[in-house]
Coordinates of C-alpha atoms in Angstrom, one line a residue:
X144 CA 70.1 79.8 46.5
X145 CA 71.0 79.7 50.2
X146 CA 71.0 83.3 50.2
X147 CA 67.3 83.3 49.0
X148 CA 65.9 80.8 51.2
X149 CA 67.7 82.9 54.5
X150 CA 66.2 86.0 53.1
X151 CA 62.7 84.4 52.6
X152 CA 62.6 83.1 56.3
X153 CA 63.8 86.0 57.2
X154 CA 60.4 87.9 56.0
X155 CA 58.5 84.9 57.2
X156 CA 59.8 85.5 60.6
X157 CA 59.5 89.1 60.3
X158 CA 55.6 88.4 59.4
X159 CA 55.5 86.0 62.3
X160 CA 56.9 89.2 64.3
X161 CA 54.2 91.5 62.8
X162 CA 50.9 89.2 63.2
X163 CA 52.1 87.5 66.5
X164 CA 52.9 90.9 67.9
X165 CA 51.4 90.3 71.5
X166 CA 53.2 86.6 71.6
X167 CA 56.4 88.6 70.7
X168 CA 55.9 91.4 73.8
X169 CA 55.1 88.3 76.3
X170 CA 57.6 86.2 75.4
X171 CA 60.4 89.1 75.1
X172 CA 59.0 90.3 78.6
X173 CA 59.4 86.6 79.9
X174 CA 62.8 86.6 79.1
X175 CA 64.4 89.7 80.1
X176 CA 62.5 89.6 83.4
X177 CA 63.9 86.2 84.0
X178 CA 67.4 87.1 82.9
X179 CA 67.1 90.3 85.3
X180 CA 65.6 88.7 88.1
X181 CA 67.8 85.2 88.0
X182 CA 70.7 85.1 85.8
X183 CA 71.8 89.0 86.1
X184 CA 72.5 88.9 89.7
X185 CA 73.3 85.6 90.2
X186 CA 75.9 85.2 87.2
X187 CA 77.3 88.9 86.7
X188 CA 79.4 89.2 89.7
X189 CA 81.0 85.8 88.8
X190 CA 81.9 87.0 85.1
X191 CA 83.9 90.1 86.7
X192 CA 85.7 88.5 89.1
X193 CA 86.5 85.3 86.9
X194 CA 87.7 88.1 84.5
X195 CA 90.2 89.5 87.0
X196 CA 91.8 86.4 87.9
X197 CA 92.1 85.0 84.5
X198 CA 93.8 88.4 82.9
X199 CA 95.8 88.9 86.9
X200 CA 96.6 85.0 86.6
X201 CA 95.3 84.8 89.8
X202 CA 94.0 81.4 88.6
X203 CA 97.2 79.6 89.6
X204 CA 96.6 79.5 92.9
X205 CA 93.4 77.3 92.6
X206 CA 95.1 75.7 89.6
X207 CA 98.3 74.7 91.9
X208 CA 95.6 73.2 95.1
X209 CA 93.6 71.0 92.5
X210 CA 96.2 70.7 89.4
X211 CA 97.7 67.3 90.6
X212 CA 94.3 65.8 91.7
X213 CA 92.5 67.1 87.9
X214 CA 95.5 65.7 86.2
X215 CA 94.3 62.1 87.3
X216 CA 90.4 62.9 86.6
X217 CA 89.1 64.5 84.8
X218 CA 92.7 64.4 83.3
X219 CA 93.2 68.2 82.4
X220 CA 96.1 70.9 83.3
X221 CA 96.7 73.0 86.3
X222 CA 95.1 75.9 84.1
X223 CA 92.1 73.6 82.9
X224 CA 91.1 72.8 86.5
X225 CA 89.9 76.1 87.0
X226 CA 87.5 76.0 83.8
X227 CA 85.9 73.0 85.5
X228 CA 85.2 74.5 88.3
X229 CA 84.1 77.4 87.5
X230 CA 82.3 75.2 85.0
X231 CA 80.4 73.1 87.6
X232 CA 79.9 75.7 90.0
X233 CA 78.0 78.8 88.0
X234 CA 76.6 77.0 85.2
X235 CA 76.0 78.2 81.8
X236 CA 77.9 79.7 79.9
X237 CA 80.8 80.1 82.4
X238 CA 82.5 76.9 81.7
X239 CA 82.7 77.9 78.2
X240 CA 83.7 81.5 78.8
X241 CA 86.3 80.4 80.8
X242 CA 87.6 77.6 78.3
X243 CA 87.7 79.9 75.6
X244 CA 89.4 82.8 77.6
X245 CA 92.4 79.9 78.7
X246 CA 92.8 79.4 74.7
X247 CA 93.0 82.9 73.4
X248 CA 95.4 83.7 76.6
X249 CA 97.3 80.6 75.8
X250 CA 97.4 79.1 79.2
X251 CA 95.8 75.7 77.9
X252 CA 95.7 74.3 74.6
X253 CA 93.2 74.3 71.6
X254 CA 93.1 70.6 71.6
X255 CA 92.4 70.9 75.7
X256 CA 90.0 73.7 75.3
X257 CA 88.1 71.8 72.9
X258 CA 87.6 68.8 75.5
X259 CA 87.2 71.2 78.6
X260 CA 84.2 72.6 76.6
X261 CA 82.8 69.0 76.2
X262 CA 81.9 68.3 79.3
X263 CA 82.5 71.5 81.6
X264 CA 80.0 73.6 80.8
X265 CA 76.9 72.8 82.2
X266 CA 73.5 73.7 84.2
X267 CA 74.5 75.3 87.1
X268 CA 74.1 73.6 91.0
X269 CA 72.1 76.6 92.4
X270 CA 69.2 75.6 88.8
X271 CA 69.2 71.9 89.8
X272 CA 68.2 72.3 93.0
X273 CA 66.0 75.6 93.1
X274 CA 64.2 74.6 90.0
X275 CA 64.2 70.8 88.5
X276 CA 64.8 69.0 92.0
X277 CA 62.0 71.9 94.1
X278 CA 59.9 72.4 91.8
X279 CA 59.4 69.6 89.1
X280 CA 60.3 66.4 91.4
X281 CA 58.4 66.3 94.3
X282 CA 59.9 63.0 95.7
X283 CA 62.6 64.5 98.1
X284 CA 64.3 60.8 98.4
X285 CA 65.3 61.3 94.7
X286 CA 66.8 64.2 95.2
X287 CA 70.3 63.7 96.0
X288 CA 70.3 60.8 93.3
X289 CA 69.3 62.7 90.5
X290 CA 71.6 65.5 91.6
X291 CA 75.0 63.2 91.6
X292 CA 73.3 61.7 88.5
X293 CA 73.7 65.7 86.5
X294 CA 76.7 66.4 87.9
X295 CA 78.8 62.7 87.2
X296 CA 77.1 62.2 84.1
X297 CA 79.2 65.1 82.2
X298 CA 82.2 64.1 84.3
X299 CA 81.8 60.1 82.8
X300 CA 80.9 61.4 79.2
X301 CA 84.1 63.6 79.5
X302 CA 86.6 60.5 79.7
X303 CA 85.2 59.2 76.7
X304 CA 85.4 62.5 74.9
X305 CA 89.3 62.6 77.0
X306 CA 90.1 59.6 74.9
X307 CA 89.1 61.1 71.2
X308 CA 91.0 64.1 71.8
X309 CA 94.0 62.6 72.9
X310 CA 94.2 60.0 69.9
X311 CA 93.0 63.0 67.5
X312 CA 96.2 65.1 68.6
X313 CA 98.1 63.6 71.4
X314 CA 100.9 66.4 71.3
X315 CA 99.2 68.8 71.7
X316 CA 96.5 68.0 74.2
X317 CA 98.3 69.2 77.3
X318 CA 101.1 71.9 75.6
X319 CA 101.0 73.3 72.2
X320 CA 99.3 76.6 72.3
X321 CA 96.2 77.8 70.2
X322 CA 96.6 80.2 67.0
X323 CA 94.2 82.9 68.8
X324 CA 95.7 85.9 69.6
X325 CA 96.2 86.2 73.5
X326 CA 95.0 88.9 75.1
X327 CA 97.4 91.3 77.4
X328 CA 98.3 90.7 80.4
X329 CA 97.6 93.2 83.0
X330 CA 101.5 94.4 83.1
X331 CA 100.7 96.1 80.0
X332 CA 98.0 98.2 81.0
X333 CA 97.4 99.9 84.8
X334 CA 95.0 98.2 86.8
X335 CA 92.5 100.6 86.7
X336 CA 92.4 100.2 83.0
X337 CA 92.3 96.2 83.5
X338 CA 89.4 96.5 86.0
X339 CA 87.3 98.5 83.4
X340 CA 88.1 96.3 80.5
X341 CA 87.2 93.0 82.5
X342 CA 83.5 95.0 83.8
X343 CA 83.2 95.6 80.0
X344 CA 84.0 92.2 79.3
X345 CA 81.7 90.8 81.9
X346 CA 78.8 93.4 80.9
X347 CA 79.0 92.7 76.8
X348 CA 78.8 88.7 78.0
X349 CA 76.0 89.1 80.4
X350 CA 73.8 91.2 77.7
X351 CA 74.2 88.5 74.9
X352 CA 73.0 86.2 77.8
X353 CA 70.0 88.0 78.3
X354 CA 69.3 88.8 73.8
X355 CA 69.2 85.3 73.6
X356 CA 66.7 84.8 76.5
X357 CA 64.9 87.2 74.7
X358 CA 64.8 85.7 71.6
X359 CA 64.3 82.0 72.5
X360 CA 61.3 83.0 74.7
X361 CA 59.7 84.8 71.7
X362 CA 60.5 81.9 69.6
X363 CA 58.9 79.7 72.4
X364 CA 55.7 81.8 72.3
X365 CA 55.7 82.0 68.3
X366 CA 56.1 78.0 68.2
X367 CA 53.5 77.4 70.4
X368 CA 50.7 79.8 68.2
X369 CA 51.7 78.3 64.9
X370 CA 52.9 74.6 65.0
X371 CA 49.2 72.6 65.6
X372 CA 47.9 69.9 67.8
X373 CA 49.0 70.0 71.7
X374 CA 50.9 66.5 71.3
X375 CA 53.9 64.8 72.9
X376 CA 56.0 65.9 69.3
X377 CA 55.6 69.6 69.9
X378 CA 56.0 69.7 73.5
X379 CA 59.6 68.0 73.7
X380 CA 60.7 70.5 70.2
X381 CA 59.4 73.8 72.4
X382 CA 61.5 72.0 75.4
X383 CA 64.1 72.1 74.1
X384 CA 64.6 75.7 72.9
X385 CA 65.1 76.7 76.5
X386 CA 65.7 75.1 79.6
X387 CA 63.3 77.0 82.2
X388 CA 60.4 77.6 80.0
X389 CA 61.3 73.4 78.7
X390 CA 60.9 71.9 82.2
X391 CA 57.7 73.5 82.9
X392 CA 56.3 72.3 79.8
X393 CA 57.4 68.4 80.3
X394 CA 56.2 68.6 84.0
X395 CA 53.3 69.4 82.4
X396 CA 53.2 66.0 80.2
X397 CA 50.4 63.3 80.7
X398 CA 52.5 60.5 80.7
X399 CA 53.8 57.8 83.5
X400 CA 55.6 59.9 85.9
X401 CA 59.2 58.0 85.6
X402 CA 59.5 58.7 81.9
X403 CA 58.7 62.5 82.7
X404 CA 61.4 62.2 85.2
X405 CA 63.6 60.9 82.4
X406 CA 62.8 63.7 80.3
X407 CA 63.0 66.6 82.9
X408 CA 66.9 65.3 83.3
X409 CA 67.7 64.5 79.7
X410 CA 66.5 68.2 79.0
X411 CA 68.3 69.9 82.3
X412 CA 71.8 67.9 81.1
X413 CA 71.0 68.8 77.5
X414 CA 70.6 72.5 78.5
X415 CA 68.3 73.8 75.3
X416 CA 69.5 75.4 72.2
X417 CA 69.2 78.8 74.0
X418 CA 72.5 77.9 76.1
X419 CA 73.7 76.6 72.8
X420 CA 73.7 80.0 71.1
X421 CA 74.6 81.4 73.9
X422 CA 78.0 79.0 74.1
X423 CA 78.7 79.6 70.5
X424 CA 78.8 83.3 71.6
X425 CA 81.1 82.8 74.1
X426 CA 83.7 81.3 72.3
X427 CA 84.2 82.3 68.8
X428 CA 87.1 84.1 69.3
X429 CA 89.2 81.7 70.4
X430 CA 88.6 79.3 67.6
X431 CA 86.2 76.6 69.6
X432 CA 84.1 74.3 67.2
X433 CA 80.5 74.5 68.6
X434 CA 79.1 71.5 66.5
X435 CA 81.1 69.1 68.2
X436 CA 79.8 70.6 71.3
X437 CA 76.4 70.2 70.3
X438 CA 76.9 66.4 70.0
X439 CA 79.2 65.8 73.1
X440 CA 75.7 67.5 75.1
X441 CA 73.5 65.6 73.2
X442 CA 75.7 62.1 74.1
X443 CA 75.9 63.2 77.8
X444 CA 71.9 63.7 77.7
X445 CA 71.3 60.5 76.7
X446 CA 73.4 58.8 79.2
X447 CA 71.6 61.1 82.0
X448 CA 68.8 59.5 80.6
X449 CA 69.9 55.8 80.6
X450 CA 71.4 56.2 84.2
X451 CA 68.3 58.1 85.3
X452 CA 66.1 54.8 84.2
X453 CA 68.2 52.6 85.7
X454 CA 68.5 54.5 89.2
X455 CA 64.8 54.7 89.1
X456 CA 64.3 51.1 88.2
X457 CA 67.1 49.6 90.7
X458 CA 66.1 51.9 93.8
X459 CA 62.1 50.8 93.2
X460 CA 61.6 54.8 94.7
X461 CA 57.6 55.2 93.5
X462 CA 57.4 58.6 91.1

């Protein structure tokens, strides 16, 4: 039965493909131009060289400076401090990649991996500022606001999450190792061969990026040609598929400027299904559950929301 009902949306889509074809050659175009002109150069270079240190252990020199701080907050290992910032710093899907790389290499834990990727993987600094805060919040005074507001709000979420994981397997959150199968280290091979596996690495990663892109900005364009009516329903569903394409749709919203302001952040913390698939691509090899993820985002978006309202009804800024 399941099998039949996959199949028959299968040729639905396929039909969808077929009589939509010039929504399907935009939004395919959209995509890969936007993964080529933004996210190729921009998150590429940071895949290979995140690769290196990972597989050359390089990462213990940034993991021995902020180790003892991160083992206080966010409470994670000398290893784990480099997922979050790496995490923090070049957005999605790095903080995944890099979680999921620590498990299979056991250097951190499953149980630790699985709470790194709750609340370390998230929309990058650089997308914040160039795109929500430039070009969808015009009010400049609530622009540092909303900024500490995405990046704390994963951070706070995280403790809570810190506290489930602990009591769901407290012996081995910070030691016992995953069942993946690590990965060798680069005594085994010659550098040369290391450097070419880690651009192979980095390039297989960056192209399932960019397929995704593809696809969601199709689906986007499909969506919006066959679900009816214009309303306030359709516009947050074709939000959240992807984040880009999502935020210029809810700037476009006529409705009272704060709760579009509330929107715009729940949807930049939540990130869209696109980043979703593209997480879940990132780390199914080393065993990572993305359905827990999925609801550790959507309990982080909502509290980006609540402290967004009640920044915005505190400060009295007009929006």
């Amino acid at each position: 039965m399941r099998r039949s009902l996959s199949s028959c949306f299968m040729l639905l889509l396929f039909s969808a493909f077929l009589l939509y074809k010039n929504d399907v050659i935009n939004g395919a175009s959209e995509g890969l131009l936007l993964w080529y002109r933004f996210v190729l150069p921009s998150l590429l270079p940071f895949m290979v060289l995140v690769n290196i240190m990972i597989r050359t252990d390089a990462v213990s020199l940034p993991a021995r400076l902020l180790g003892p701080l991160m083992k206080i907050f966010p409470g994670v290992s000398s290893a784990g401090s480099f997922a979050v910032l790496s995490g923090f710093l070049c957005g999605y899907p790095m903080g995944a990649k890099v979680s999921a790389d620590l498990v299979s290499r056991r250097q951190i834990s499953y149980t630790e991996g699985s709470y790194l990727l709750s609340f370390c993987n998230n929309t990058s600094p650089m997308f914040i500022l160039g795109v929500l805060l430039l070009k969808f919040i015009p009010e400049k005074e609530l622009h540092l606001p909303l900024f500490l507001i995405l990046f704390l709000s994963p951070l706070l979420c995280g403790q809570f999450f810190r506290i489930y994981y602990t009591h769901k397997a407290p012996a081995s959150f910070n030691g016992s190792y995953s069942s993946a199968k690590p990965v060798p280290s680069c005594g085994q091979t010659s550098f040369a061969a290391m450097i070419d596996t880690c651009l192979m690495d980095s390039f297989y990663a960056i192209v399932k990026v960019g397929l995704y892109m593809m696809l969601f900005s199709i689906l986007i364009r499909l969506s919006a040609s066959l679900l009816p009516g214009r309303g306030l329903a359709k516009t947050l569903f074709l939000s959240s598929l992807e984040i880009t394409t999502g935020l210029s749709l809810l700037a476009e919203l006529e409705i009272p400027a704060m709760y579009r302001c509330i929107l715009l952040m729940a949807a930049a913390s939540f990130g869209g299904f696109c980043a979703i698939f593209q997480t879940s691509s990132m780390i199914q090899e080393s065993g990572l559950k993305i359905l827990p993820y999925i609801a550790e985002k959507l309990i982080t978006s909502m509290a980006t929301s609540l402290l967004t309202y009640l920044y915005l009804c505190i400060s009295h800024v007009p929006v």
